[in-house]
Structures are given as structure tokens and as C-alpha cells.
Coordinates of C-alpha atoms in Angstrom, one line a residue:
M26 CA 84.3 29.1 -45.5
R27 CA 84.7 26.0 -47.8
R28 CA 82.5 26.1 -51.1
P29 CA 80.5 23.5 -51.9
T30 CA 81.7 21.1 -55.0
T31 CA 79.7 21.2 -58.0
P32 CA 76.6 18.9 -57.1
P33 CA 74.2 16.8 -59.1
S34 CA 71.3 18.6 -60.8
A35 CA 68.2 18.7 -58.9
A36 CA 64.8 17.5 -60.4
A37 CA 61.8 20.1 -60.3
D38 CA 61.3 21.7 -57.2
S39 CA 59.6 19.7 -54.4
P40 CA 59.4 22.3 -52.2
A41 CA 86.6 21.2 -21.4
P42 CA 84.7 22.5 -25.1
L43 CA 87.5 21.9 -27.6
P44 CA 90.7 24.3 -27.0
R45 CA 89.1 27.6 -28.0
R46 CA 87.3 26.5 -31.2
R47 CA 87.0 30.2 -32.0
R48 CA 86.5 29.8 -35.5
R49 CA 85.9 26.2 -35.7
R50 CA 83.3 25.6 -38.3
R51 CA 80.4 23.3 -37.2
V52 CA 77.0 22.7 -37.6
V53 CA 73.3 23.9 -36.8
A54 CA 70.2 26.0 -38.1
L55 CA 68.8 27.4 -35.0
T56 CA 65.8 29.7 -35.9
A57 CA 63.8 27.7 -33.7
G58 CA 66.3 28.1 -31.0
V59 CA 66.1 31.9 -31.4
V60 CA 62.3 31.2 -30.9
V61 CA 62.5 29.5 -27.6
V62 CA 64.9 31.9 -26.1
G63 CA 62.6 34.6 -26.6
L64 CA 59.9 32.6 -24.7
V65 CA 62.3 32.8 -21.4
T66 CA 61.7 36.8 -21.1
T67 CA 57.9 36.8 -22.4
G68 CA 55.3 37.8 -20.0
V69 CA 52.9 35.7 -18.1
V70 CA 50.1 36.9 -20.1
A71 CA 51.5 36.9 -23.3
I72 CA 52.9 33.4 -22.4
A73 CA 49.2 32.5 -22.1
Q74 CA 48.1 34.0 -25.5
L75 CA 50.6 32.3 -27.3
Q76 CA 50.2 28.9 -25.8
G77 CA 47.3 28.8 -28.1
N78 CA 48.9 29.0 -31.1
V79 CA 51.2 25.9 -30.6
T80 CA 49.8 22.7 -32.5
T81 CA 51.2 19.3 -31.7
A82 CA 51.5 16.1 -33.5
P83 CA 52.9 12.6 -32.6
I84 CA 56.5 12.1 -32.8
R85 CA 56.5 8.3 -33.2
T86 CA 54.4 6.0 -35.5
T87 CA 53.3 2.4 -34.3
V88 CA 55.6 0.8 -36.8
S89 CA 58.8 2.7 -35.4
G90 CA 58.2 0.9 -32.2
Q91 CA 59.5 3.4 -30.0
D92 CA 57.1 4.9 -27.4
E93 CA 56.3 8.6 -27.2
P94 CA 58.2 10.5 -24.7
A95 CA 56.6 11.8 -21.6
A96 CA 55.5 15.8 -21.9
D97 CA 57.2 16.5 -18.8
E98 CA 60.3 14.7 -19.5
P99 CA 63.3 17.4 -18.1
A100 CA 65.4 18.5 -21.1
T101 CA 68.7 17.0 -19.5
G102 CA 71.5 15.2 -21.4
A103 CA 72.3 15.2 -24.7
I104 CA 69.4 16.1 -27.1
N105 CA 68.5 15.7 -30.8
V106 CA 66.1 17.9 -32.4
L107 CA 64.7 17.4 -35.8
L108 CA 63.7 21.0 -37.4
L109 CA 61.7 20.8 -40.4
G110 CA 60.6 23.5 -43.1
S111 CA 57.4 22.5 -44.8
D112 CA 56.3 23.5 -48.1
A113 CA 53.0 23.1 -47.5
R114 CA 50.6 25.6 -49.5
A115 CA 47.8 25.3 -46.9
L116 CA 48.4 29.0 -46.1
D117 CA 46.5 32.2 -45.6
S118 CA 48.2 33.6 -48.7
D119 CA 48.1 32.0 -52.1
E120 CA 51.4 33.4 -53.0
F121 CA 53.2 30.3 -52.9
G122 CA 50.7 28.2 -55.2
D123 CA 47.5 26.2 -54.8
D124 CA 47.1 23.8 -51.7
D125 CA 47.1 20.5 -53.4
G126 CA 47.0 18.9 -50.0
T127 CA 50.8 17.6 -49.6
Q128 CA 53.7 18.6 -47.9
R129 CA 57.4 18.0 -47.9
S130 CA 60.4 19.2 -45.9
D131 CA 62.1 22.2 -47.9
A132 CA 64.5 22.1 -45.0
M133 CA 65.6 19.4 -42.7
V134 CA 68.1 20.2 -39.9
L135 CA 69.3 17.4 -37.3
A136 CA 70.1 19.7 -34.3
H137 CA 72.5 18.0 -31.6
I138 CA 72.5 20.0 -28.4
A139 CA 75.6 18.7 -26.1
G140 CA 75.0 17.1 -23.0
D141 CA 77.2 19.3 -21.3
N142 CA 75.8 22.4 -23.3
S143 CA 79.3 23.0 -24.6
R144 CA 77.9 23.3 -28.1
I145 CA 75.4 22.8 -30.8
D146 CA 76.0 20.8 -33.9
A147 CA 73.2 20.9 -36.4
V148 CA 73.7 18.9 -39.6
Q149 CA 71.6 19.9 -42.8
L150 CA 69.8 16.9 -44.2
P151 CA 69.9 17.4 -48.2
R152 CA 66.0 16.9 -49.0
D153 CA 67.0 15.0 -52.3
T154 CA 68.6 12.4 -50.2
L155 CA 67.7 9.0 -51.7
M156 CA 67.0 6.2 -49.2
D157 CA 65.0 3.3 -48.1
L158 CA 62.2 5.1 -46.3
P159 CA 60.5 3.2 -43.4
A160 CA 56.9 2.1 -43.2
C161 CA 54.8 4.6 -41.3
E162 CA 51.4 4.2 -39.7
D163 CA 48.8 6.8 -40.0
T164 CA 49.2 9.6 -37.5
G165 CA 46.8 12.1 -39.1
R166 CA 47.9 12.5 -42.6
G167 CA 47.6 9.0 -43.8
S168 CA 50.1 5.9 -43.8
S169 CA 53.0 5.0 -46.3
S170 CA 54.2 1.4 -46.9
G171 CA 57.9 2.8 -47.1
G172 CA 60.3 1.8 -50.0
T173 CA 62.9 3.7 -51.9
G174 CA 62.3 7.7 -52.0
M175 CA 63.7 11.1 -51.5
L176 CA 63.9 11.9 -47.6
N177 CA 61.7 15.1 -47.9
S178 CA 58.7 13.0 -49.2
A179 CA 58.3 11.2 -45.6
L180 CA 56.7 14.8 -44.2
N181 CA 53.7 14.1 -46.7
V182 CA 52.4 11.5 -44.0
G183 CA 53.2 13.4 -41.2
A184 CA 56.5 14.8 -39.0
A185 CA 56.5 11.4 -37.3
C186 CA 57.5 9.4 -40.4
S187 CA 60.2 12.3 -41.0
V188 CA 61.3 11.5 -37.7
A189 CA 61.2 7.7 -38.5
S190 CA 63.3 8.2 -41.5
V191 CA 66.0 10.6 -39.9
E192 CA 66.3 8.2 -37.4
K193 CA 67.0 5.3 -39.8
L194 CA 69.3 7.5 -42.0
A195 CA 71.5 8.6 -39.1
G196 CA 71.1 5.9 -36.4
V197 CA 70.2 8.5 -33.7
R198 CA 67.3 8.8 -31.6
I199 CA 65.1 12.0 -32.3
D200 CA 63.8 13.5 -28.8
H201 CA 61.8 16.4 -30.2
F202 CA 61.1 17.9 -33.6
V203 CA 59.9 21.5 -34.5
Q204 CA 58.1 22.1 -37.9
M205 CA 57.4 25.6 -39.6
D206 CA 55.8 26.7 -42.6
F207 CA 56.6 29.6 -45.2
E208 CA 54.2 31.9 -43.2
G209 CA 56.0 31.5 -40.1
F210 CA 59.4 32.0 -41.4
I211 CA 58.3 35.5 -43.3
G212 CA 56.8 36.5 -40.2
M213 CA 59.7 36.0 -37.9
V214 CA 62.0 37.7 -40.1
D215 CA 59.8 40.7 -40.3
A216 CA 59.2 40.9 -36.5
I217 CA 63.0 41.3 -36.0
G218 CA 63.1 44.2 -38.5
G219 CA 64.5 42.1 -41.3
I220 CA 68.1 40.4 -41.4
D221 CA 71.6 41.4 -42.7
V222 CA 73.2 39.1 -45.5
C223 CA 76.0 39.6 -47.7
L224 CA 76.0 37.9 -51.5
P225 CA 79.3 37.4 -53.5
E226 CA 77.6 38.1 -56.8
P227 CA 73.8 39.4 -57.9
L228 CA 70.7 36.8 -57.7
Q229 CA 67.9 36.9 -59.9
D230 CA 65.0 34.1 -59.8
G231 CA 61.7 34.8 -61.1
H232 CA 60.4 31.5 -59.6
A233 CA 61.2 32.6 -56.4
R234 CA 60.4 36.5 -57.0
L235 CA 64.4 36.9 -55.9
D236 CA 66.3 40.0 -57.4
L237 CA 69.1 41.1 -54.8
P238 CA 72.4 42.9 -55.9
A239 CA 75.8 41.7 -54.5
G240 CA 77.4 42.6 -51.4
P241 CA 76.1 43.8 -47.7
Q242 CA 72.5 44.7 -47.5
S243 CA 69.2 44.2 -45.6
V244 CA 66.3 41.9 -46.6
D245 CA 62.8 41.3 -45.3
G246 CA 61.2 38.0 -44.6
A247 CA 60.0 37.5 -47.9
Q248 CA 63.3 38.1 -49.5
A249 CA 65.0 36.0 -47.0
L250 CA 62.8 32.8 -47.9
A251 CA 63.2 33.3 -51.5
L252 CA 66.9 33.5 -51.0
A253 CA 66.9 30.4 -48.5
R254 CA 64.8 28.3 -51.3
T255 CA 66.1 29.7 -54.7
R256 CA 67.7 27.1 -57.0
H257 CA 67.5 28.6 -60.2
A258 CA 69.5 31.6 -59.5
L259 CA 72.6 29.3 -58.8
A260 CA 74.9 27.9 -61.4
E261 CA 74.2 24.2 -60.4
E262 CA 70.3 24.9 -60.1
S263 CA 70.6 22.2 -57.2
D264 CA 69.3 21.5 -53.7
I265 CA 73.1 21.1 -52.5
A266 CA 73.7 24.3 -53.8
R267 CA 71.3 26.3 -51.9
L268 CA 72.0 24.9 -48.8
G269 CA 75.0 27.3 -48.2
H270 CA 72.4 30.1 -48.8
Q271 CA 70.4 28.4 -46.0
Q272 CA 73.4 28.4 -43.7
M273 CA 73.7 32.2 -44.3
V274 CA 70.2 33.2 -43.5
L275 CA 69.9 31.2 -40.4
S276 CA 73.2 32.6 -39.0
A277 CA 71.8 36.2 -39.9
I278 CA 68.7 35.2 -38.1
V279 CA 70.3 34.4 -34.9
Q280 CA 72.7 37.0 -35.2
K281 CA 70.2 39.7 -35.6
A282 CA 67.8 38.3 -33.0
T283 CA 70.6 37.9 -30.4
K284 CA 72.5 40.7 -31.0
S285 CA 69.7 43.4 -31.3
D286 CA 67.0 44.7 -29.0
V287 CA 64.5 42.0 -30.1
L288 CA 64.6 40.1 -27.0
V289 CA 64.2 43.1 -24.6
R290 CA 61.4 45.2 -26.6
P291 CA 58.1 43.6 -25.5
D292 CA 56.4 44.9 -28.9
R293 CA 58.8 42.9 -31.3
L294 CA 59.5 40.1 -29.1
Y295 CA 55.7 39.3 -29.2
A296 CA 55.4 39.9 -32.8
F297 CA 58.4 37.7 -33.4
L298 CA 57.1 34.9 -31.0
D299 CA 53.4 35.2 -32.5
A300 CA 54.7 34.7 -36.1
A301 CA 56.6 31.7 -35.0
T302 CA 54.1 29.8 -32.7
S303 CA 51.3 30.5 -35.2
S304 CA 53.0 28.5 -37.8
M305 CA 54.6 26.0 -35.5
T306 CA 54.0 22.1 -35.0
V307 CA 55.7 20.3 -32.4
D308 CA 55.9 17.0 -30.6
P309 CA 54.1 16.7 -27.2
G310 CA 57.2 17.1 -25.2
L311 CA 57.2 20.8 -26.5
G312 CA 53.6 21.2 -26.4
A313 CA 53.9 23.7 -23.4
L314 CA 55.7 26.9 -23.5
T315 CA 57.4 26.1 -20.2
D316 CA 58.7 22.9 -22.0
L317 CA 59.9 25.1 -24.9
A318 CA 61.6 27.4 -22.1
A319 CA 63.3 24.8 -20.4
L320 CA 64.9 24.0 -23.7
A321 CA 65.6 27.8 -24.5
A322 CA 67.6 27.9 -21.1
R323 CA 69.8 25.3 -22.2
L324 CA 70.0 26.9 -25.6
A325 CA 71.1 30.5 -24.3
T326 CA 74.3 29.2 -22.5
V327 CA 75.9 28.2 -25.9
P328 CA 78.0 30.7 -27.4
L329 CA 77.5 31.8 -31.1
S330 CA 81.0 30.7 -31.9
D331 CA 80.1 27.1 -30.6
V332 CA 76.8 26.8 -32.7
T333 CA 77.7 25.5 -36.4
F334 CA 75.8 24.8 -39.2
M335 CA 77.0 21.8 -41.4
T336 CA 76.0 20.0 -44.6
M337 CA 75.7 16.4 -44.4
P338 CA 78.6 15.1 -46.4
W339 CA 77.2 13.4 -49.5
E340 CA 77.9 11.7 -53.0
P341 CA 75.6 11.6 -56.0
A342 CA 73.4 8.3 -55.7
P343 CA 74.6 5.4 -58.0
R344 CA 70.9 4.7 -59.3
D345 CA 70.2 8.3 -60.0
R346 CA 73.0 11.0 -60.2
N347 CA 70.2 13.8 -59.7
R348 CA 69.8 12.6 -56.2
V349 CA 72.3 12.1 -53.5
I350 CA 73.3 9.4 -50.6
P351 CA 75.4 9.8 -47.6
A352 CA 79.2 10.0 -48.0
P353 CA 81.3 8.2 -45.7
D354 CA 82.2 11.1 -43.8
A355 CA 78.3 11.4 -43.0
A356 CA 79.0 8.1 -40.8
V357 CA 81.6 9.7 -38.9
V358 CA 79.3 12.6 -38.1
F359 CA 76.4 10.9 -37.1
Q360 CA 78.5 8.7 -34.8
A361 CA 79.9 11.6 -33.2
I362 CA 76.2 12.7 -32.6
R363 CA 75.6 9.3 -31.1
D364 CA 78.5 9.4 -28.9
D365 CA 77.8 13.2 -28.2
V366 CA 81.6 14.1 -28.9
P367 CA 83.1 17.0 -30.9
I368 CA 83.1 16.8 -34.9
E369 CA 86.3 17.5 -36.2
L370 CA 86.7 19.2 -39.8
T371 CA 89.2 18.6 -42.0
T372 CA 89.4 22.4 -42.0
D373 CA 90.4 22.3 -38.4
A374 CA 92.6 19.4 -38.2
P375 CA 96.4 19.8 -37.6
P376 CA 98.5 19.0 -40.7
V377 CA 99.3 15.5 -41.2
E378 CA 103.3 14.5 -41.8
E379 CA 103.3 12.5 -45.2
S380 CA 104.0 8.9 -44.6
E381 CA 104.3 5.5 -46.2
P382 CA 100.8 5.0 -48.0
D383 CA 98.5 2.6 -45.8
A384 CA 98.6 -1.0 -46.9
A385 CA 94.9 -1.3 -45.6
V386 CA 93.3 -0.3 -49.0
R387 CA 89.4 -0.7 -49.6
T388 CA 89.4 -0.4 -53.4
T389 CA 88.3 -3.7 -54.5
P390 CA 84.6 -4.2 -54.6
I391 CA 83.0 -6.7 -52.0
T392 CA 80.1 -8.7 -51.8
V393 CA 78.5 -9.7 -48.2
S394 CA 76.7 -13.0 -47.8
N395 CA 74.4 -13.8 -44.7
G396 CA 75.4 -17.3 -43.4
A397 CA 74.0 -16.5 -39.7
G398 CA 70.7 -17.1 -40.3
V399 CA 69.8 -13.0 -38.9
G400 CA 67.4 -11.4 -40.7
G401 CA 68.7 -8.4 -42.3
L402 CA 72.4 -9.0 -41.4
A403 CA 74.0 -8.5 -44.7
G404 CA 72.1 -5.3 -45.5
R405 CA 73.4 -4.0 -42.4
V406 CA 76.9 -4.8 -42.7
A407 CA 77.2 -3.6 -46.0
D408 CA 75.9 -0.2 -44.9
D409 CA 78.6 -0.2 -42.2
A410 CA 81.0 -1.2 -44.8
R411 CA 79.9 1.5 -47.1
A412 CA 80.3 4.2 -44.6
L413 CA 83.8 2.9 -43.8
G414 CA 85.0 3.7 -47.5
Y415 CA 84.3 0.1 -49.0
T416 CA 82.3 -0.3 -52.3
V417 CA 79.8 -3.3 -51.9
Q418 CA 78.5 -4.7 -55.3
G419 CA 76.1 -7.2 -54.0
L420 CA 74.1 -9.2 -51.4
S421 CA 73.1 -12.8 -51.0
N422 CA 72.3 -15.4 -48.5
A423 CA 74.5 -18.5 -47.7
E424 CA 74.4 -21.7 -46.0
R425 CA 75.1 -21.5 -42.3
T426 CA 78.9 -21.5 -41.7
E427 CA 81.6 -19.5 -39.8
T428 CA 82.1 -16.2 -40.4
T429 CA 84.9 -15.9 -43.3
V430 CA 86.4 -13.8 -45.9
I431 CA 87.2 -15.2 -49.2
V432 CA 89.8 -13.4 -51.4
A433 CA 91.4 -13.9 -55.1
G434 CA 95.0 -15.1 -54.2
E435 CA 96.7 -13.6 -57.1
D436 CA 95.5 -10.3 -56.4
A437 CA 97.4 -7.9 -54.3
E438 CA 94.9 -5.1 -54.2
A439 CA 92.0 -7.6 -53.0
Q440 CA 94.3 -9.2 -50.5
A441 CA 94.9 -5.9 -48.7
T442 CA 91.1 -5.0 -49.1
A443 CA 90.4 -8.3 -47.5
A444 CA 92.6 -7.6 -44.6
S445 CA 91.3 -4.3 -44.1
L446 CA 87.7 -5.5 -44.0
A447 CA 88.5 -8.5 -41.4
A448 CA 90.0 -5.9 -39.2
D449 CA 87.0 -3.4 -39.5
L450 CA 84.4 -6.1 -39.0
G451 CA 85.9 -7.4 -35.6
G452 CA 89.1 -9.1 -36.4
G453 CA 89.9 -12.8 -35.7
I454 CA 88.1 -13.6 -39.0
E455 CA 89.4 -16.2 -41.0
I456 CA 90.8 -15.2 -44.7
R457 CA 90.5 -17.8 -47.2
T458 CA 92.0 -18.0 -50.9
G459 CA 89.4 -18.5 -53.6
G460 CA 87.0 -17.5 -56.3
S461 CA 87.5 -13.5 -57.5
G462 CA 87.4 -10.1 -55.8
V463 CA 86.5 -10.3 -52.1
Q464 CA 83.5 -11.8 -50.5
V465 CA 82.4 -12.0 -46.8
I466 CA 80.3 -14.5 -45.6
L467 CA 78.7 -13.6 -42.1
G468 CA 78.5 -16.9 -39.7
S469 CA 76.9 -17.5 -36.7
D470 CA 80.0 -16.5 -34.8
F471 CA 80.1 -12.9 -36.3
P472 CA 80.9 -10.5 -33.8
G473 CA 79.0 -8.0 -34.8
R474 CA 75.7 -9.8 -35.7
T475 CA 73.7 -8.2 -32.7
A476 CA 75.8 -4.7 -32.8
E477 CA 76.4 -1.9 -35.5
V478 CA 80.1 -1.6 -36.5
Q479 CA 81.6 1.8 -34.7
V480 CA 83.1 4.0 -37.2
P481 CA 86.2 5.3 -36.3
P482 CA 86.5 9.2 -35.7
R483 CA 88.4 10.9 -37.9
P484 CA 88.5 14.7 -39.6
V485 CA 85.3 15.0 -41.9
D486 CA 85.1 17.1 -45.3
A487 CA 81.7 19.1 -45.1
V488 CA 80.5 22.8 -45.9
S489 CA 79.8 24.6 -42.8
R490 CA 79.9 27.6 -40.8
S491 CA 79.9 28.9 -37.2
A492 CA 76.8 31.0 -36.3
D493 CA 79.2 34.0 -35.3
T494 CA 80.9 33.9 -38.8
D495 CA 80.9 37.4 -40.6
L496 CA 78.6 37.1 -43.2
C497 CA 80.7 38.9 -45.7
A498 CA 83.6 36.3 -44.9
S499 CA 84.8 34.5 -48.0

């Protein structure tokens, strides 16, 4: 398994399928998936009792401009589910601190179920991802005017705002969400008799009440939660560093629940589902246990080897090195989810023969000017350019004109960047000499003024593990 690179420090805690991708490392945090699989085998009386546990909340805000999905919409085709781990302190126990009325998403996973049920790819979204959050109207927890902020803060005004924020970040439509709090997580792990984990070194964290030795061991629900949340026990003390532990814990839950007798012992199964549903909030489309069971029937067909957990490729945010933004590889991951195609990782890609360096370099910073009269076009194209690996140093408006790339004639590196940019933006764009560096002026003839630039597929570099990976494997 790849080790994460040294990340930026985090601020104070805010609480047919691919030819046998046997060891293919891919993406997805499926605690919620294990929950719904259990629903398939639960008795009628128990289902009636458990139904009363489930809480629903809107999946859309009015500002998002998208309609609420029908509650009886069949679970067919590719589906994207947002899994949210809430740090809300409005709990039965005061063990996690006083309730101040706020909540943030301590963990976020964008889980993609392939349309042919061949795989589940789940992308962990770092909570410290810095982005331009959308405005969100009140769905029960207040409203937000949006603006620059951390992704995890969107949950403070409701799951619908988290959904809108992830949709803006990833450019994909979220079909459902599942939100769970600390007590529900602990109860689920305890109900299956704890989980088995394997640590390469001992971990101590007084803040998280964590004290575990190195090596293979069994942990209970409280220890599993502490292991998934700890930052202070890690050398980097960062949100990114702990995502690897979250992958291990979630894999351990999936393995224990599917390989043990949990799903065939009514006492354990009911305790597991009772703990989960009592602390679960879902969208109306999953509000009935029959809806969850329909989703479970699909999840149950996917082998563990094709369920993968992946951390969103990231890089330090330019404005705040203690925060992160999506790296160019993230655009490739999100494009694969939109297209419902497998995500290829660099660890799976065949070796590439050495060749002459690509002349289409993207090293010279570019500026983007909007001369098309289409609101937000320069910003959107700038985002697309960053996703393709360009450095964007500025945005501006321009007089109405045709689409043109202007490049310094004496700068060979800038000329190569300009040629690459013109090709990536749709081809057929005039390149003129003048000024300094590289500037693209978007005109009314710009081929991508009403459509997003498609990110070419390529192997991506990301920390990942398959759900069936040996927990003690290095």
C-alpha cells in the first residue's frame, strides 16, 4: 500500500470488469454499505421497529436548483452516495465534549456504485479541503451565504449543503446521502464484537483516549473511533495523515461484518442495525428500510476485491499551506465517476517505455480573460486548466473578441505551453505573438463556452486500498 506523502499540518480539530483487478487498489468507505446489506436478512417485525429509528433530511437546497429525487425512485444505473461522519456533540454521552450546537463532517466519502454493479469506488474527501462553498438556503439548520471555507464546515447548515458543496467540488450529482454520528459508529463496531486491525507502530493520543500497541489486535468501538479520528498520535498531526487509518478501520468493519456470523445471528444483526439506524440521517430517497434494502441488494453483489478506498489526490492550498485543494489527478478521478468508468492508478498501470520528452509542456503560468460575455466563463475555464496541470495566475474581463491565445514570441517554453493550451481548449484557436507569458482570451466563438472541458483519462497517484487487503500488509 502506498504511504501518504508528508502533508501540511492541520489546524485545531474541527471534528467485462478490469481483467482480474485482484490486488487493484481503488476506493470506498462502506460502513453504511454493511448496514444496508444487513437489512436484507432482517425479519419483518424487526424492520418495523428499526424503521422508527431512521431520520430523514432534505438532500437539496433551493439555491442548488435541483429537484428532490422521488422517494420510490428505483436504485438502478450508476449511483453516487455521500457518506458523512458528523462530529455533532448532541449525543446521549458527554464523552466527546459539550454540545455547542454545531456540526461538521469529520469524515466524507463519495461512494460510486457502478451502473453494472462491477465495482464500488469510494473517494475520501479531506475535510480540510479549501474551496468556494456554494450559498445554501435553510433546510432546518440555518442558511449560509457561501464563500471561501473548508469543505467540512458545510454540514453545519445541514447535509443538503454538504451535498451541494461536494457536487460543486467534484462536478458529479449526488443521488443519496447517509450521515452518522460518533455513538452510532461505536455501537455498530461493538455490535459485531469489535474489529481486527494491524498497526505498524504503537499509537498514543491523550486527546482521543487512544493507547494501542503495534501489531495485530482487536479493538472495540470506542478504540476504533479514536483510531479513525486521531491526529496527535501521528508524526504529521494532520487530517490527511489520518485518512489512511480511516481506510484501515472501514476495511476492517466490512471484512468483519461480511466474514463473521453477524448477518446470520439475529441478536448481533439487530444490535448492529439498531445502533446504525438510531444514529443515521438519510435523504428521503432512502427513508424507508425497503429503499435501503434495494440498495443493499446491489452492494451485496460486489466482491470485496472490487470495493476500493481512495483518498482524493490533493496538494497544499496556495493561500493557506495548512489546507488542501484538489490536485490535477483529482479531476481525472471525478471525470471517471461522471463517466462511470474504472479509475486507473499509477500502481496498476503497466510500465511505460522511455520516450522523448513531450513538447506540449504546461509550465508557463497563464492568465484567462473573458471576452465572450458569458458569466463565470473565465473562472470555469481556469478551473479546467488547473485540472489539466496548468498554473493560472490571474483572471480578467476583456472586450468582445474571438478566442485567441497570446504568447511571448521569444519564449520557447511559453510557446509550448500556448500550443498545449490551445489544443486542450478545443483546438482551432488562433495563437498570436505579443506581450509576455501566456494569455487566453475567451471569445463568443469559444468551443467550450457552454460545456466543460473533458479531462483526459490517465493513471492517477493516490493513497488507496482494496476492501479485501490484508490489514497487516505493508
